[in-house]
Coordinates of C-alpha atoms and ligand atoms in Angstrom, one line a residue:
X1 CA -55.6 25.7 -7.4
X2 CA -54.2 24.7 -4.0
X3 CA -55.2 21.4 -4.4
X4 CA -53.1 21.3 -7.6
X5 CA -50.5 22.8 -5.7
X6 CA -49.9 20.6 -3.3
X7 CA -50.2 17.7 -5.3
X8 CA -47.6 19.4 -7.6
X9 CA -45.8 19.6 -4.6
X10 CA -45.6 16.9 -3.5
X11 CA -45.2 15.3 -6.7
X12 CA -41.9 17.0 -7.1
X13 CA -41.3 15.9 -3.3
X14 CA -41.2 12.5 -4.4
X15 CA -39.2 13.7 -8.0
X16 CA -36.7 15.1 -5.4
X17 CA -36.5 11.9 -2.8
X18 CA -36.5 9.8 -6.2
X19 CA -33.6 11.4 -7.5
X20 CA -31.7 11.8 -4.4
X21 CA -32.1 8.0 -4.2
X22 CA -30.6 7.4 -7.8
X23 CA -27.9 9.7 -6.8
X24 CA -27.1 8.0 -3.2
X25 CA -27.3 4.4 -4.7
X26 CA -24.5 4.0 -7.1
X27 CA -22.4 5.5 -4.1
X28 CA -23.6 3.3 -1.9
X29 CA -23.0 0.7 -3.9
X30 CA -19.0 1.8 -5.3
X31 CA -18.6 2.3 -1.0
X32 CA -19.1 -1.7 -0.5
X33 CA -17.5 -2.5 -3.5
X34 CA -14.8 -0.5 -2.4
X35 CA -14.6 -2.5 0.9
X36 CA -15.2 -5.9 0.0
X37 CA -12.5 -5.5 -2.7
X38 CA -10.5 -3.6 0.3
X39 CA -10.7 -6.7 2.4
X40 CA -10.4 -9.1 -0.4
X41 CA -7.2 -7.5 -1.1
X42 CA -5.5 -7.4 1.8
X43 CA -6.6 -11.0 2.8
X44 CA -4.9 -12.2 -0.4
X45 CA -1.5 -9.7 0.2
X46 CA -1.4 -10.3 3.5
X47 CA 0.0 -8.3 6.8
X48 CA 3.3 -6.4 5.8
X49 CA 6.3 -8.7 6.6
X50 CA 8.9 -7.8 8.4
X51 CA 11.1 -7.6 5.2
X52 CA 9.3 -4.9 3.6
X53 CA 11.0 -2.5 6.5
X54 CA 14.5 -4.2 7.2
X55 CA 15.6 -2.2 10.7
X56 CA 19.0 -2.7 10.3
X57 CA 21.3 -2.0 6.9
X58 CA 21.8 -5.4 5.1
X59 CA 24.4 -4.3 3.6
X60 CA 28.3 -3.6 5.0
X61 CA 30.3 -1.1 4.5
X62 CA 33.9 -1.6 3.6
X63 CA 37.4 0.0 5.1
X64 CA 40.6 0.0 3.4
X65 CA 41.5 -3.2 5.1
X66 CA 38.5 -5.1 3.9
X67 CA 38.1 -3.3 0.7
X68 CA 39.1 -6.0 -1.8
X69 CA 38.6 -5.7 -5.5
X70 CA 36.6 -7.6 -7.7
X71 CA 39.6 -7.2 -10.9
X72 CA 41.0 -10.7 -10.1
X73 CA 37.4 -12.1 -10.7
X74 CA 36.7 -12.2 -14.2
X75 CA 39.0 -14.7 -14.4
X76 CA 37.1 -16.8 -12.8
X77 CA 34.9 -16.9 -15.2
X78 CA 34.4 -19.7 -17.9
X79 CA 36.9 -18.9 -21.2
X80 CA 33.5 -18.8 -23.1
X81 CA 31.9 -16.5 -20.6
X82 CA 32.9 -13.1 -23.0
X83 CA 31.3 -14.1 -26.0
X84 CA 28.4 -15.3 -24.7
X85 CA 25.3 -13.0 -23.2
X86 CA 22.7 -15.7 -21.9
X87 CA 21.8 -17.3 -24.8
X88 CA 23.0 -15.2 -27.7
X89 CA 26.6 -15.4 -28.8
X90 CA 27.7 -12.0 -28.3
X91 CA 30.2 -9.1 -29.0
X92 CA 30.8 -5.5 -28.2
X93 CA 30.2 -4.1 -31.9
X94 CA 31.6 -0.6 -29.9
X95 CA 33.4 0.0 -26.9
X96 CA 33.8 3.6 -24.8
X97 CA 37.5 4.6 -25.4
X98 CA 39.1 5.5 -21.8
X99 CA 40.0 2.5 -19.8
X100 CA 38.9 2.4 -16.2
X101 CA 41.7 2.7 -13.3
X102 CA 41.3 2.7 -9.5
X103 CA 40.4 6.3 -9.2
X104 CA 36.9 5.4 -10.3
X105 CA 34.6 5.6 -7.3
X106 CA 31.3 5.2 -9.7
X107 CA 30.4 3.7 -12.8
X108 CA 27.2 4.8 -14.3
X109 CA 25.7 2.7 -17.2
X110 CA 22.9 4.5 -18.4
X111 CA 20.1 2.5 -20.7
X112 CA 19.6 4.9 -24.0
X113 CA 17.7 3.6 -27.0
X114 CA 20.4 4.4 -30.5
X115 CA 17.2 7.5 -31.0
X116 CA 17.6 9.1 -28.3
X117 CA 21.3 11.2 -29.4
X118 CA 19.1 14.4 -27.3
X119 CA 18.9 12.8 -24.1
X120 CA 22.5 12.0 -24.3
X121 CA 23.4 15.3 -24.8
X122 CA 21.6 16.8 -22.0
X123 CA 22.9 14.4 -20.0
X124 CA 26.6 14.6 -21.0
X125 CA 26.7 18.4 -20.3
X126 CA 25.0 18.4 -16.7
X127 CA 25.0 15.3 -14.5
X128 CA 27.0 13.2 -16.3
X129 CA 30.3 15.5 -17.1
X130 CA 33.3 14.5 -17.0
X131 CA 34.8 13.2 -13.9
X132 CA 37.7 11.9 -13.0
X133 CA 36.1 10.0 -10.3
X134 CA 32.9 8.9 -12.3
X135 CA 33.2 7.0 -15.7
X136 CA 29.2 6.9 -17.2
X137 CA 29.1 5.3 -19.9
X138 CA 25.9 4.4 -22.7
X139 CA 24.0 1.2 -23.1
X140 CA 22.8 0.7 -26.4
X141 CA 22.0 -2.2 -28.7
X142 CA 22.6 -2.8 -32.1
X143 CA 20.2 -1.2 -35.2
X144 CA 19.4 -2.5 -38.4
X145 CA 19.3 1.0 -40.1
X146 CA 22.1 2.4 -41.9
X147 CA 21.4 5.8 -41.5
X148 CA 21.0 5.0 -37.9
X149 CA 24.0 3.5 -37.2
X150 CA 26.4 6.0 -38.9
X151 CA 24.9 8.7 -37.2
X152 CA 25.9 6.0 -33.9
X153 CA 29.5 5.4 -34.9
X154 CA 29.9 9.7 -35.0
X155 CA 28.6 10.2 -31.9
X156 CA 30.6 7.1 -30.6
X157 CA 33.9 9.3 -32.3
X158 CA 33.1 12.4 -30.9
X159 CA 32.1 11.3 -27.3
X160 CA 33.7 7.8 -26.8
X161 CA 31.0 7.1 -24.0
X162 CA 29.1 4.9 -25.8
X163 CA 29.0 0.8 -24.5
X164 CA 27.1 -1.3 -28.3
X165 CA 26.1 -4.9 -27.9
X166 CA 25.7 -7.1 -30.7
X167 CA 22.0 -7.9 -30.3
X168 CA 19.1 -5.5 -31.6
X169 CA 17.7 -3.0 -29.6
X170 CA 14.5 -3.4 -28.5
X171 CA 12.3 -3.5 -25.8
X172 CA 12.4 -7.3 -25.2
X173 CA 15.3 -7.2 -25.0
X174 CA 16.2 -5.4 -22.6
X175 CA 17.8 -8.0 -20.1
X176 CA 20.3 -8.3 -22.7
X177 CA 21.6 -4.8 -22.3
X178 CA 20.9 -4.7 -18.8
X179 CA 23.5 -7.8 -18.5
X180 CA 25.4 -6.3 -21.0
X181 CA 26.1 -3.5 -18.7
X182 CA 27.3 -5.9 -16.0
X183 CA 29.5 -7.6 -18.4
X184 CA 31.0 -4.2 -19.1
X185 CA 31.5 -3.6 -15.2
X186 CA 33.1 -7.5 -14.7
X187 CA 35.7 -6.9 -17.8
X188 CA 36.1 -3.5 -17.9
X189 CA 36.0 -1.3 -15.1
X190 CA 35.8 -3.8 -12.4
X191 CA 37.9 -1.0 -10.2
X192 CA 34.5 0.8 -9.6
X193 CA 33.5 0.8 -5.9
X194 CA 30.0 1.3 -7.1
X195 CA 27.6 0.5 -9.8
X196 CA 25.1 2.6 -10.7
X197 CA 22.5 1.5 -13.6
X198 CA 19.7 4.2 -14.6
X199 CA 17.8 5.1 -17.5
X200 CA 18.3 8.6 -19.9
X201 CA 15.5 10.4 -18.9
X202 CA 16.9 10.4 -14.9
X203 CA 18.6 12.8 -13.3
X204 CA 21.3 12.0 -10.7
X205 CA 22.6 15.0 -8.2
X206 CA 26.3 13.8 -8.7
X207 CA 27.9 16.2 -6.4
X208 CA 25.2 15.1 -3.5
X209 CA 25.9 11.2 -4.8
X210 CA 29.7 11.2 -4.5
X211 CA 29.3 12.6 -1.1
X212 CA 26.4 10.6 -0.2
X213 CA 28.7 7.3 -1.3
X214 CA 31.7 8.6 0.3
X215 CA 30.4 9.7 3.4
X216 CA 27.1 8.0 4.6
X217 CA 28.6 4.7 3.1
X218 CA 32.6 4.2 2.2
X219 CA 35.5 5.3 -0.2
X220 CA 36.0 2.0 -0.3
X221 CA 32.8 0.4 -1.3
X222 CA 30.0 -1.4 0.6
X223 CA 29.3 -5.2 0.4
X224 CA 25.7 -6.7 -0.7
X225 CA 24.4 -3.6 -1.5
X226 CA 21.4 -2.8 -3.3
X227 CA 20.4 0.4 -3.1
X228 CA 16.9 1.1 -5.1
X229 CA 13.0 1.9 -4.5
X230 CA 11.6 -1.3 -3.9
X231 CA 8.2 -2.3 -4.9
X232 CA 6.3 -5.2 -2.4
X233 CA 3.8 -7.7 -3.9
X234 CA 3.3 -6.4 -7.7
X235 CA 0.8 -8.6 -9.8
X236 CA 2.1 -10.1 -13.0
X237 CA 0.0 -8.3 -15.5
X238 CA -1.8 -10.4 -17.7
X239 CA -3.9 -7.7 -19.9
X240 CA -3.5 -7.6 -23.5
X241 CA -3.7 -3.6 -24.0
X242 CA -0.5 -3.8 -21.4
X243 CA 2.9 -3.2 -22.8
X244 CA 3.9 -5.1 -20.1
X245 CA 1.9 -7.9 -20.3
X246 CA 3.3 -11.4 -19.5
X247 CA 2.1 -14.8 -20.6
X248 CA 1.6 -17.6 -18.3
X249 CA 4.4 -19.7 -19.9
X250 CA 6.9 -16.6 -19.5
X251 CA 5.9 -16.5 -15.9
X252 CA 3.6 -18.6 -14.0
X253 CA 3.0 -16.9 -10.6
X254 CA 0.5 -14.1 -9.8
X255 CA 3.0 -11.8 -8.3
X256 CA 6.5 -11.2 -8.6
X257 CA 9.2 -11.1 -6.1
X258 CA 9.8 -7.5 -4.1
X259 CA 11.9 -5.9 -7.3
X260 CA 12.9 -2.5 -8.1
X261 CA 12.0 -0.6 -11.0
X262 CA 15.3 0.0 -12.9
X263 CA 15.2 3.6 -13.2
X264 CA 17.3 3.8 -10.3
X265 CA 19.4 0.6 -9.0
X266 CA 23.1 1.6 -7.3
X267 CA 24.5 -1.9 -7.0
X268 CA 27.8 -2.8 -5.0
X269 CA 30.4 -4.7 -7.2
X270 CA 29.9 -7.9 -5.5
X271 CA 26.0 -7.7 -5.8
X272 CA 27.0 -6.7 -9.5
X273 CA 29.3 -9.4 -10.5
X274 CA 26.7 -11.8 -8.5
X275 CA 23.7 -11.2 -10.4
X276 CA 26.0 -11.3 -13.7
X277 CA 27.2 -14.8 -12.7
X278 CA 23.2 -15.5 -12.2
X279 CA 22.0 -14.2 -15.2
X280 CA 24.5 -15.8 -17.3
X281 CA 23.2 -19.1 -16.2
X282 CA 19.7 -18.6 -15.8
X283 CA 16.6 -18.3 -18.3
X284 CA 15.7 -15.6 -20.3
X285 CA 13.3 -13.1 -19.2
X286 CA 12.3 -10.0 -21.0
X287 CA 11.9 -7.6 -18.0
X288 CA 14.7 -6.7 -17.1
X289 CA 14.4 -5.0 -13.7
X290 CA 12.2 -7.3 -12.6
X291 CA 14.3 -10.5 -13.7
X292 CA 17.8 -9.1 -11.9
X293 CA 16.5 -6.9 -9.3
X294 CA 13.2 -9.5 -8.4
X295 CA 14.3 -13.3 -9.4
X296 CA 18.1 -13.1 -9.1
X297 CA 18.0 -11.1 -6.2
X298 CA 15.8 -13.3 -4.2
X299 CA 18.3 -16.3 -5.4
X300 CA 21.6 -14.5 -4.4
X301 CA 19.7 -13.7 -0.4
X302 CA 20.8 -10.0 -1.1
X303 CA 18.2 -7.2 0.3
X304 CA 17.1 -4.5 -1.3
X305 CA 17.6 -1.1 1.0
X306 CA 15.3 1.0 0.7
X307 CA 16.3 5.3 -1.1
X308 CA 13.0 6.1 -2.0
X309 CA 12.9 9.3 0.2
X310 CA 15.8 10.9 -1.9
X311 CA 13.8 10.9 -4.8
X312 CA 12.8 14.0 -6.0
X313 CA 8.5 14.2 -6.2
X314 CA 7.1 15.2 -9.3
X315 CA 6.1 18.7 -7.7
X316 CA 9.2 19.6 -6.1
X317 CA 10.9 18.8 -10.5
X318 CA 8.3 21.5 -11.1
X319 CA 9.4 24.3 -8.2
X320 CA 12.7 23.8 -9.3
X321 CA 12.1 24.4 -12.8
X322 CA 9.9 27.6 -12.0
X323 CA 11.6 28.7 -9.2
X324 CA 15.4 28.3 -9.0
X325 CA 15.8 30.5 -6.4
X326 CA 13.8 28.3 -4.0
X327 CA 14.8 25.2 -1.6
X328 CA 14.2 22.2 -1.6
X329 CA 15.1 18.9 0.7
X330 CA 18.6 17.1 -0.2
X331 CA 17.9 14.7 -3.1
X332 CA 19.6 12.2 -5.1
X333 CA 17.2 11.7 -8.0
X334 CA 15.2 13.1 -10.5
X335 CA 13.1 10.7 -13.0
X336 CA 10.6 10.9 -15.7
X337 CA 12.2 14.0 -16.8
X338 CA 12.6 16.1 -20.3
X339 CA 15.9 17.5 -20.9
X340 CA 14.6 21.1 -20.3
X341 CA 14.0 19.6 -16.2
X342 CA 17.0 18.1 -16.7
X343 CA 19.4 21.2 -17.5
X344 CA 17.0 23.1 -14.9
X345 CA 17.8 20.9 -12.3
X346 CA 21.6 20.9 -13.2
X347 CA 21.3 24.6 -12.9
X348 CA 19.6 24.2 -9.7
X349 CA 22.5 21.8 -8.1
X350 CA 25.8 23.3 -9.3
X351 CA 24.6 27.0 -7.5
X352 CA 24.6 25.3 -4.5
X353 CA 26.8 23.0 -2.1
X354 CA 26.5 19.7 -2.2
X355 CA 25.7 18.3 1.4
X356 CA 27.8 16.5 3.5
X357 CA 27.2 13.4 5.6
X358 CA 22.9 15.0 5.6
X359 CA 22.0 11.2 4.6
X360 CA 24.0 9.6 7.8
X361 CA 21.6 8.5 10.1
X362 CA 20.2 6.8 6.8
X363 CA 21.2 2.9 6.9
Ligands
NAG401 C1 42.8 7.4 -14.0 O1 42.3 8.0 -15.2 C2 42.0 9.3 -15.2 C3 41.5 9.7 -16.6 O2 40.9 8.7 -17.2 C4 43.2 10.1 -14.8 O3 42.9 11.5 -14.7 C5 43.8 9.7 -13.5 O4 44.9 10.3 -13.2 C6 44.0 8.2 -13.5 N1 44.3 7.8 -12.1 C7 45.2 6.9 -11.8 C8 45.4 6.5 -10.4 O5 45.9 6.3 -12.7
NAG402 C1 16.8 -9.5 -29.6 O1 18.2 -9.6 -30.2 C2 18.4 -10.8 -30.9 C3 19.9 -10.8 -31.3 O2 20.2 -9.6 -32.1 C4 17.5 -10.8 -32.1 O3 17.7 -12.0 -32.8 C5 16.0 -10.7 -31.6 O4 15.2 -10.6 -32.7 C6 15.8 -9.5 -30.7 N1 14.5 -9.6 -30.1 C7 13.6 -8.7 -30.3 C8 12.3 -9.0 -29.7 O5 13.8 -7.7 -30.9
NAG403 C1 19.9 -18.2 0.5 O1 19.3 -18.5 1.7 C2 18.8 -19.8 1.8 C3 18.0 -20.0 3.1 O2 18.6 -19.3 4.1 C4 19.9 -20.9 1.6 O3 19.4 -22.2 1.6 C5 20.6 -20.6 0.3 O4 21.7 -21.4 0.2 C6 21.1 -19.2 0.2 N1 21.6 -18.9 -1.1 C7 22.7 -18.2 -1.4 C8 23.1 -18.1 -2.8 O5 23.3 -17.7 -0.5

């Protein structure tokens, strides 16, 4: 009986050091994976270089002396430039109804697909009221539905803050709106001291961004400005279950330029009018952030500066939205967000002060 004990025993000894084994070897083996591709990675990226953390602002800020306004510009532009978006012939099938004048510090050109009416809403009564120093108007494309585009023209009636190109919306082409926006900026509110482009499921702290613009930059604008999240050394995607996926003839190389995702992009009007300029006379490419924030940027020399830290996290959206009694750090921007997170954090902002000069030693 002992005898069968013990060589039970031992028998699940072995069971046990067997087992252990099976368990300790696929970690093992996921640890040296993990640092061979570690090391491969970073021999193929690289050490950090010394523009991924510019020390000192790239960009300059402007006095009333130096302020000068980029109105007389457009007509510099070729007579065919209007009508023409890259390589599409093109018109404004609708236009927002308030011309801009020189009180307008900030334009805002929001990217909404013609579906998303909701998201416009929620935006129009929080963030994006009415103000006479902001003028925010729509992006949208055209659409083939009839249905959809009535419902288009009464919002367009009601509103007026709607900016229709004549080319179909879609997610390809996005670079067309994009640079449909600009063209908006260079021929018809070219007074703005600031360009702002985001998408409708952001929120933007207006009261903290007209002091944030006003005080830690200038009234009077900044010049080669670009003021965004930037992302360092992102691999072309190449997978076919990516929605983003891009062929080898669309773009050769294995990474793109430092870009920033278009979510956020606050553009001085020189950088602005630049990068239209650019993209008017360059190729075609479908991603749009990537192609004016990445490509042209990197052809025009400006730098992107760096406003990731006034980006609202995912958790702090949350302890706003639950608790709107609590506190949170100065921000600028919400994104990702429903247009319940967007009225909470409206409700959050407008009960409270907008800061003064708390971004200064930023830049
Ligand atoms: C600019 O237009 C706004 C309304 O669109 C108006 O309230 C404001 O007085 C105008 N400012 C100037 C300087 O004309
Ligand atoms: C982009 O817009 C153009 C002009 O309306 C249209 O011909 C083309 O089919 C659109 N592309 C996509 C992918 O929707
Ligand atoms: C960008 O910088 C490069 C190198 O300094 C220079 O050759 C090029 O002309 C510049 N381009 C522009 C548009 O300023």
């Amino acid at each position: 009986m002992i005898g069968d004990k013990n060589v039970m025993l031992g028998r699940n000894f072995a069971m046990l050091e067997k087992r252990s084994w099976q368990k300790l070897l696929p970690i093992a083996l996921a640890l040296i994976t993990i640092t061979f591709i570690w090391k491969e990675l970073s021999d193929l990226l690289g050490p950090p270089t010394a523009s991924q953390a510019p020390s000192s602002p790239s960009y300059t800020l402007l006095t009333r002396d130096s302020a000068s306004s980029t109105a007389s510009t457009a007509s510099r532009l070729p007579d065919d430039d209007y009508n023409k978006l890259i390589d599409l012939s093109f018109d404004f099938t609708s236009l927002n109804s308030e011309p801009c004048n020189s009180s307008v510090l900030l334009l805002v050109l929001v990217h909404s697909s013609p579906g998303n009416g909701a998201k416009r809403r929620a935006i129009r009564e929080t963030w994006g009221r009415r103000d006479a120093d902001v003028r925010l108007v729509f992006a949208v494309g055209g659409v083939e539905e009839a249905a959809s585009r009535r419902s288009l023209d009464a919002e367009q009636r009601l509103h007026g803050d709607l900016v229709q190109g004549s080319f179909l919306d879609s997610y390809r082409n996005l670079t067309y709106k994009h640079v449909m926006g600009l063209k908006y900026f260079v021929y018809h509110c070219p007074q703005a001291k600031y360009v702002l482009k985001t998408d409708d499921d952001v929120f933007v702290n207006m009261p903290s961004m007209k002091n944030f613009l006003r005080y830690d930059l200038s009234p009077y604008g900044v010049g080669g400005g670009l003021f965004c999240t930037p992302r360092y050394n992102s691999l072309v995607l190449r997978s076919y279950r990516s929605k983003w996926r891009v062929s080898f003839s669309e773009y050769p190389e294995k990474f793109y330029p430092t870009y920033c995702p278009g979510w956020t992009l606050l553009y001085s009007p020189d950088v602005a009018l630049g990068l239209y300029k650019e993209a008017q006379i360059s190729e075609y490419f479908w991603i749009d952030d990537i192609h004016l924030t990445g490509t042209l940027t990197r052809r025009l020399n400006v730098t992107h500066t760096d406003i990731e830290r006034l980006v609202l996290s995912d958790n702090k959206v949350y302890y706003i939205f639950y608790y709107p009694a609590g506190e949170v750090a100065p921000f600028l921007y919400g994104r990702e967000l429903n247009e319940g997170q967007i009225r909470a954090l409206w409700g959050y902002v407008v009960k409270r002060e907008a800061p003064k000069f708390i971004f200064r030693k930023f830049g």
